[in-house]
Coordinates of C-alpha atoms in Angstrom, one line a residue:
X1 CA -32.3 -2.9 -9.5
X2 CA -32.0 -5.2 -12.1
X3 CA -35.5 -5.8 -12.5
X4 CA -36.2 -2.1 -13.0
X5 CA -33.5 -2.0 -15.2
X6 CA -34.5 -4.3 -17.3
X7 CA -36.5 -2.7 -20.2
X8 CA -36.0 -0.5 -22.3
X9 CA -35.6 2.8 -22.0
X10 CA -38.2 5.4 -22.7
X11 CA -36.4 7.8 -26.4
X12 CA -34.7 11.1 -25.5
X13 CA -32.2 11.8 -22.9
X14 CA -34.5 12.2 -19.9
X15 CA -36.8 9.2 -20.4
X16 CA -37.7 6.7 -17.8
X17 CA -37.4 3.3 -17.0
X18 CA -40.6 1.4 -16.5
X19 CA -40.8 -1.8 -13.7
X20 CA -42.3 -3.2 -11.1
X21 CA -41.6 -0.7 -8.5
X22 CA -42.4 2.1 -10.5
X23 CA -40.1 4.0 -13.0
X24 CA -36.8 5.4 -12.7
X25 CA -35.3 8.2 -15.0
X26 CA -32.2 7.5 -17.0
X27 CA -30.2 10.0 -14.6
X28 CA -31.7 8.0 -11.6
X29 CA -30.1 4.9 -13.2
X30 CA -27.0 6.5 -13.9
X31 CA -26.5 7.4 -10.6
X32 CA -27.2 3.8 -9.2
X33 CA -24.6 2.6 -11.5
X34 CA -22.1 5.2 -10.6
X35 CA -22.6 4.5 -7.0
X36 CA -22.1 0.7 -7.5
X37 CA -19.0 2.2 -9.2
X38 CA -17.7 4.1 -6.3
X39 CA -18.5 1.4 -3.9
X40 CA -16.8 -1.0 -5.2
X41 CA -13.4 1.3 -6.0
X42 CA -13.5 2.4 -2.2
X43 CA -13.7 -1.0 -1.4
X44 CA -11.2 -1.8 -3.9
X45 CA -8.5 0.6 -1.8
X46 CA -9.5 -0.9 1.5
X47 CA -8.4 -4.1 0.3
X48 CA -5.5 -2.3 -1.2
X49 CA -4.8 -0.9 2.3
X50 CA -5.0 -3.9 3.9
X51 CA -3.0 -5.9 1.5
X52 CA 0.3 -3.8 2.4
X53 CA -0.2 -3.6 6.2
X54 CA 0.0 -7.5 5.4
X55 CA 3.1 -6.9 3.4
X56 CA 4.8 -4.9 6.4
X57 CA 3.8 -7.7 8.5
X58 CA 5.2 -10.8 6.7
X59 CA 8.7 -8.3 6.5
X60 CA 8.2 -8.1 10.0
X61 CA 7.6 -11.5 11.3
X62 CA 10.7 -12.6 9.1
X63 CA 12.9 -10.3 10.4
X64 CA 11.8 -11.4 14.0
X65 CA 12.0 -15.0 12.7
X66 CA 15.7 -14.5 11.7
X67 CA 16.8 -12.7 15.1
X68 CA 14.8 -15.3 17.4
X69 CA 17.1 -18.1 15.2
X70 CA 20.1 -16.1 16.0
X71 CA 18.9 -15.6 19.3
X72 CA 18.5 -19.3 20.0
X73 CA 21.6 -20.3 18.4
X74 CA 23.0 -18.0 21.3
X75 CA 21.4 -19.2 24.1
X76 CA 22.2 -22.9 22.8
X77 CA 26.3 -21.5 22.8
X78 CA 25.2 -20.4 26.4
X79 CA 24.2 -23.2 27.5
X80 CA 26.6 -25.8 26.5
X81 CA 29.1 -23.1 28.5
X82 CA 27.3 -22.9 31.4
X83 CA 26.9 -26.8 31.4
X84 CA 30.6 -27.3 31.1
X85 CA 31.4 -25.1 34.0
X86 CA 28.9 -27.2 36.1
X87 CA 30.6 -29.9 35.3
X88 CA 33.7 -28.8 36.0
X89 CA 33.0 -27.5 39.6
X90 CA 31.3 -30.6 40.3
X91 CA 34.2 -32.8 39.4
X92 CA 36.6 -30.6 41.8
X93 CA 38.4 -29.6 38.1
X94 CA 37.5 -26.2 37.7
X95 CA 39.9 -23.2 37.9
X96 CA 38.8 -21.9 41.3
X97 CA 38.7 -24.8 43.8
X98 CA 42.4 -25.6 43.0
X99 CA 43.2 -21.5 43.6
X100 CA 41.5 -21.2 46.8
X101 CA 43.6 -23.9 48.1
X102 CA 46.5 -22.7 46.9
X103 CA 46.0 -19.3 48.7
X104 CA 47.0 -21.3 52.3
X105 CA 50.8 -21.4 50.8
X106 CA 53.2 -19.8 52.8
X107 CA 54.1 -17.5 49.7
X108 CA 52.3 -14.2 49.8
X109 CA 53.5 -13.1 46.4
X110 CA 52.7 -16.8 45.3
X111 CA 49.2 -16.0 46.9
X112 CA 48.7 -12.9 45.1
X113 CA 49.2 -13.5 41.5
X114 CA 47.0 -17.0 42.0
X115 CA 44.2 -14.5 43.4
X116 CA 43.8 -12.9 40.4
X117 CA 43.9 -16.1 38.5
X118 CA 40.6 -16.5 40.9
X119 CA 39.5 -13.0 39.9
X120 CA 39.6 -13.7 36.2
X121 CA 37.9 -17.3 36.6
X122 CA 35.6 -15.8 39.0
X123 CA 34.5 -12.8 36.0
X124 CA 34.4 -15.7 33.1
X125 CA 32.3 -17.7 35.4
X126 CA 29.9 -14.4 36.0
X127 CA 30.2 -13.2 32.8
X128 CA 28.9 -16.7 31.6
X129 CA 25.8 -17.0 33.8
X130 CA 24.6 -13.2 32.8
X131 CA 25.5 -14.3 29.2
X132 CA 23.6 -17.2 29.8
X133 CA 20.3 -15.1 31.4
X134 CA 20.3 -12.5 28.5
X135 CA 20.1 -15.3 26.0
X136 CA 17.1 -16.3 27.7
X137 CA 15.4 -13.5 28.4
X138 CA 16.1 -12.0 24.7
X139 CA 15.2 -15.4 23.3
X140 CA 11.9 -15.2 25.3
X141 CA 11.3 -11.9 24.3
X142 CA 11.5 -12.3 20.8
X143 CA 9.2 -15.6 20.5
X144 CA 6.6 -13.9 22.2
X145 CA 7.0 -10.9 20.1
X146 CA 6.6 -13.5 17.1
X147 CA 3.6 -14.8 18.2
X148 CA 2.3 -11.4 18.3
X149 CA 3.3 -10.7 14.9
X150 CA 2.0 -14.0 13.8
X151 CA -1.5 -13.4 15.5
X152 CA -1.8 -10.1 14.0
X153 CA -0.8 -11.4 10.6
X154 CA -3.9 -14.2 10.9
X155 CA -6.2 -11.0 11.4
X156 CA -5.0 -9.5 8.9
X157 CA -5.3 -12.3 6.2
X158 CA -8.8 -12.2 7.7
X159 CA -9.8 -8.7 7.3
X160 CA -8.1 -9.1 3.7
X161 CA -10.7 -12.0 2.8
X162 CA -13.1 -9.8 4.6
X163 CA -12.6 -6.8 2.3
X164 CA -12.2 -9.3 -1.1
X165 CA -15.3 -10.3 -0.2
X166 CA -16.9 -7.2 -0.2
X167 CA -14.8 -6.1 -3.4
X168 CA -16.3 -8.7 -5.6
X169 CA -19.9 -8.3 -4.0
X170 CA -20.2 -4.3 -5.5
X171 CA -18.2 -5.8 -8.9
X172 CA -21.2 -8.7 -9.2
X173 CA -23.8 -6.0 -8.5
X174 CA -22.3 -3.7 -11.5
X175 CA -22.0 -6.9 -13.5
X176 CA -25.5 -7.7 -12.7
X177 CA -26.9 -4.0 -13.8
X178 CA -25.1 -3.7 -17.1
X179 CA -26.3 -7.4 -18.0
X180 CA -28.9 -6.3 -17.8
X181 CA -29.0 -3.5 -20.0
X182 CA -29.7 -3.7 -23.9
X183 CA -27.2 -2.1 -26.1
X184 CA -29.7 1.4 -26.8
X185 CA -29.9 1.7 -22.9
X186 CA -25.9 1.8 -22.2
X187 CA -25.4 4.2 -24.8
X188 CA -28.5 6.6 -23.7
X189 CA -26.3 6.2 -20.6
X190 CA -23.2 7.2 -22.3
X191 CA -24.8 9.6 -23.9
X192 CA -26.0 11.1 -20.5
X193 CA -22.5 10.6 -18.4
X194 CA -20.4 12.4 -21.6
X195 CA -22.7 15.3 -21.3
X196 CA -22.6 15.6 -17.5
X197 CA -18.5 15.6 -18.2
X198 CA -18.6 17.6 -21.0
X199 CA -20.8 20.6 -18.9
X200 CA -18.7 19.8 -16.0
X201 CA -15.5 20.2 -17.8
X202 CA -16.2 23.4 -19.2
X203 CA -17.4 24.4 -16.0
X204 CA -13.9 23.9 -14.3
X205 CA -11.9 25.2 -17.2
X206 CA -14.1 28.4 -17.0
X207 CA -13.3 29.2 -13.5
X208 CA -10.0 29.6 -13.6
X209 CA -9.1 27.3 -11.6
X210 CA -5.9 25.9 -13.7
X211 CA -3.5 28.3 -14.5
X212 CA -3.3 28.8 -18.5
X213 CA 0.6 28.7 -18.7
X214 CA 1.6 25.2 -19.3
X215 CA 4.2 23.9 -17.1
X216 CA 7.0 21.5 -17.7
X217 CA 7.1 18.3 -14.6
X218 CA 10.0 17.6 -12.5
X219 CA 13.0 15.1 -14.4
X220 CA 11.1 11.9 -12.4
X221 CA 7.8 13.6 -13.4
X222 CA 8.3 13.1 -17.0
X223 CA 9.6 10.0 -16.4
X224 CA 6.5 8.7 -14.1
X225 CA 4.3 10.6 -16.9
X226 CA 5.6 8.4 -20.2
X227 CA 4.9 5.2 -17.7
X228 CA 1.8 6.1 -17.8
X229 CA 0.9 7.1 -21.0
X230 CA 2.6 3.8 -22.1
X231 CA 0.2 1.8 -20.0
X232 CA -3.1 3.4 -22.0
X233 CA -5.7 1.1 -23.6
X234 CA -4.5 -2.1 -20.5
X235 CA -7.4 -2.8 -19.0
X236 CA -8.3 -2.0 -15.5
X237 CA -8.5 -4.9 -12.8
X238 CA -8.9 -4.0 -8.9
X239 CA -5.6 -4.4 -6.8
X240 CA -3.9 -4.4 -10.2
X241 CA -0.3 -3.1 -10.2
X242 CA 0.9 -4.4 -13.4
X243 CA 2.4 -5.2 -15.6
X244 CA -0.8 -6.0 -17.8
X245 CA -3.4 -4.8 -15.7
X246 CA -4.1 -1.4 -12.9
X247 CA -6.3 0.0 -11.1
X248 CA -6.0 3.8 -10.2
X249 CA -3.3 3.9 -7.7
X250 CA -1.7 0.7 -8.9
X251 CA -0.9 2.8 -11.8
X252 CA -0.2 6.0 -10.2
X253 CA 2.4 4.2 -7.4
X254 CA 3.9 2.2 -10.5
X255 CA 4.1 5.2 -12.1
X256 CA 6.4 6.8 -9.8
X257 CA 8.5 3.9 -8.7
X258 CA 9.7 3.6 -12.4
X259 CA 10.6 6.6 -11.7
X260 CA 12.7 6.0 -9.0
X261 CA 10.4 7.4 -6.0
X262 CA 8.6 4.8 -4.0
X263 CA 5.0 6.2 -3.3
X264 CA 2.2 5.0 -1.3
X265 CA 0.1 2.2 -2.7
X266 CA -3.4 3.2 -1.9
X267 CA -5.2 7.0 -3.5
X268 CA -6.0 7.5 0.6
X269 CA -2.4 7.2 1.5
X270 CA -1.3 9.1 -1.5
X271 CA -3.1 11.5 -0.4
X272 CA -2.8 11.5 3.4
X273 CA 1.4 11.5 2.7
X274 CA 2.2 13.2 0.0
X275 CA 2.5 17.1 -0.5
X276 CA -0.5 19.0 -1.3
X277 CA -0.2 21.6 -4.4
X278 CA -3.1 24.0 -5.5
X279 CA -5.0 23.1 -8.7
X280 CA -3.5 26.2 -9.4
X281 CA 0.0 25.1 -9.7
X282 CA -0.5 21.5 -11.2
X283 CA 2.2 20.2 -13.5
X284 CA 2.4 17.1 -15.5
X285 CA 3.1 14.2 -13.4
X286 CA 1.1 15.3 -10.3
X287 CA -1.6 13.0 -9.1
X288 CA -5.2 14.2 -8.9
X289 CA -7.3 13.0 -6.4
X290 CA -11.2 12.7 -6.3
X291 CA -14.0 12.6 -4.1
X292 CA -14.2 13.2 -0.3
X293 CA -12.8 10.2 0.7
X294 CA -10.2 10.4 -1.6
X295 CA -11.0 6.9 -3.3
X296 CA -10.0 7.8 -6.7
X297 CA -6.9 9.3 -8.6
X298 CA -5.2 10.1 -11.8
X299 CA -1.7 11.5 -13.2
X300 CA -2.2 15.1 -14.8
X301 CA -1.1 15.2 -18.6
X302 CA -1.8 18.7 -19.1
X303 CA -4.4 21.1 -20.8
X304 CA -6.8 19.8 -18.5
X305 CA -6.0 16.5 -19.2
X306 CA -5.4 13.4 -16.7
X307 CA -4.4 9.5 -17.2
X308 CA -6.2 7.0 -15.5
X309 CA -7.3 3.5 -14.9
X310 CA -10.9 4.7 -14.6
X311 CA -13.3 2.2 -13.3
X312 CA -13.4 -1.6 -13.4
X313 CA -14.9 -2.9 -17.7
X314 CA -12.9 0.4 -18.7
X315 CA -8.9 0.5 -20.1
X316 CA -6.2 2.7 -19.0
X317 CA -7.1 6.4 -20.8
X318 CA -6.9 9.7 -20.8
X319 CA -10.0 11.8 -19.7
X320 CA -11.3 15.3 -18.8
X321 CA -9.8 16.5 -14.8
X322 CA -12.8 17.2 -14.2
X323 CA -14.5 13.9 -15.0
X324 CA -14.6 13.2 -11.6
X325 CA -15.2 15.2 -8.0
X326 CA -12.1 17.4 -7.4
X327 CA -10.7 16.9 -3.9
X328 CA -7.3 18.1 -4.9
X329 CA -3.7 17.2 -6.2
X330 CA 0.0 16.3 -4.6
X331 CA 3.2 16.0 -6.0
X332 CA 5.6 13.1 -4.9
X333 CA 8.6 15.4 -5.7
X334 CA 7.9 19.0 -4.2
X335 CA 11.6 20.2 -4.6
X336 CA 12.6 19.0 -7.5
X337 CA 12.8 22.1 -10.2
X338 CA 11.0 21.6 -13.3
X339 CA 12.9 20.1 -16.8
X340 CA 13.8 22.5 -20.0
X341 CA 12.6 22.1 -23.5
X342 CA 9.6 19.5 -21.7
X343 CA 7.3 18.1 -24.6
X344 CA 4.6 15.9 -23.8
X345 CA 4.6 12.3 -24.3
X346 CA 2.7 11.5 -27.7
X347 CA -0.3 9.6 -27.1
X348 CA -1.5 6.3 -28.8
X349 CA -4.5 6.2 -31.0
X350 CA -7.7 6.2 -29.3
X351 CA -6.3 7.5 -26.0
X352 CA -9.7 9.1 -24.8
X353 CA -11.2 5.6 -26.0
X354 CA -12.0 3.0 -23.1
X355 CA -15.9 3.1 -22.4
X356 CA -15.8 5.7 -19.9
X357 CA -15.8 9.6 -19.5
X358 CA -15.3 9.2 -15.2
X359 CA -18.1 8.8 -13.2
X360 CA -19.7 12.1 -13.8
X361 CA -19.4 15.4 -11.3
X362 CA -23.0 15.7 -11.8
X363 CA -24.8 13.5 -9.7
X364 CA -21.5 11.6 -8.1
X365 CA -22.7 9.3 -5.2
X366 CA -22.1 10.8 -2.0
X367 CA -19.2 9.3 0.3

């Protein structure tokens, strides 16, 4: 791809790039850069994924390390009680031997309170075996449950090099492409993904898909909203949460946890979890998701307006909603009613700066 890429390209806004395997137009070109876009965000979010099973592990195995200690501490009490009664009987000083003989005496009353003085010995001594073979068993049971947790941790970490791996694979092939680039190629390119977003931005405003009365976000909304907008022009990095770096759900979930809602980490599990609301209905602070596999998202400003970290060489912006393939939107906070006298955050100068208009509805790689 590089090869082909490699010269320049042909003037005018449909020309063609000349190589060894033949030419490819500056939309084909577009697209193959797009694509190693998406590929690397989705795998991006795996890794994501992956990274906070790992983090429900660790929590996990801890826990279970701190009740096996307890556990064993236990069953070490249990023993040393157990060992002393052993001893006891075995030296003839233990409570019941002397009891049992004592129950010949001619007394029967004598007789009957030193049989309960057996009973009671009798229930310690039971008491202390079962204690004694719970310990065990709940020891036992919680080192092998360790283990388990340990062994799935290991295939975890595993998996997690796994998908690093593949992360920085699809960032090296985008590196590779644009390196390869002269300056008037990338900005034919530009000038090719702004008009795909331009025509598919006033495509989506047309259809009346967003309502035209502006809406005021829930109290944690705003809040989650002027995170946001705050974080404009820091650069994106994958598996980025902050505080100087994001990528797109890194900054949505950061979002809302300085808001005081915990969200899931991942754009998947955002969107797998979290409420659905229509297009129609969207209000600042509600997180836009794109494509089929729901591998991208962004916080809605407003007017058709979203913030995102866009795409990995790009900053923390604000762009078009319909930069990107609409899947649809949630809202972290269904219930909660919208604020009074709402004015939107002000935005820094060159907000819609950042190197990128989305990856472009037209021609957006298929998932």
């Amino acid at each position: 791809m590089a090869a082909v890429a490699g010269v320049l390209l042909a003037p005018g806004p449909v020309g063609a790039v000349p190589g060894p395997g033949g030419e490819k137009s500056v939309g084909e070109l577009l697209t193959d850069l797009q694509t190693l876009y998406r590929q690397a965000e989705e795998a991006s979010e795996t890794y994501n994924a992956t990274a906070e099973q790992l983090k429900e592990r660790r929590k996990e195995s801890e826990a279970l390390a701190q009740k096996l200690a307890t556990a064993r501490g236990s069953l070490h009490s249990s023993k040393i009680a157990a060992g002393r009664l052993a001893r006891e009987q075995y030296q003839g000083r233990s409570e019941i031997s002397p009891y049992v003989r004592l129950l010949l005496a001619r007394d029967p009353q004598h007789a009957l309170d030193q049989g309960r003085v057996i009973l009671r010995a009798a229930k310690k001594q039971e008491a202390t075996v079962d204690r004694l073979v719970g310990d065990e068993k709940k020891a036992d049971g919680l080192a092998t449950k360790a283990r388990a947790g340990l062994d799935r941790q290991l295939q975890l970490a595993a998996k997690q090099k796994k998908e690093r791996d593949a992360v920085q694979k699809r960032l090296k092939d985008v590196e590779e492409l644009l390196a390869s680039l002269t300056s008037a190629q990338l900005a034919q390119l530009s000038r090719l993904e702004d008009a795909g977003t331009a025509d598919a931005q006033r495509s989506f405003m047309a259809s009346g898909a967003l309502s035209s009365a502006g809406r005021s976000p829930s109290k944690a909304g705003e809040a989650a909203l002027a995170y946001a907008v705050r974080q404009i022009g820091k650069p994106y990095v994958w598996g980025a949460e902050g505080p100087k770096a994001f990528d797109c759900s890194g900054l949505t979930s950061q979002a809302w946890a300085h808001a005081g809602q915990r969200i899931p980490r991942t754009s998947q599990e955002q969107w797998a979890t979290l409420p659905r609301v229509p297009l129609s209905e969207l209000r600042p602070g509600d997180l836009v998701l794109y494509f089929p596999k729901a591998t991208h998202v962004a916080m809605y400003l407003g007017d058709g307006m979203v913030v995102q970290a866009p795409r990995p060489g790009a900053r923390v912006k604000v762009s078009p909603i319909a930069a990107n393939p609409l899947l649809g939107a949630v809202r972290p906070d269904p219930s909660a009613g919208a604020v009074s006298g709402y004015r939107a955050p002000r935005l820094p100068a060159g907000a819609e700066d950042g190197g990128d208009a989305g990856y472009g509805a037209a021609g957006a790689p298929q998932q």
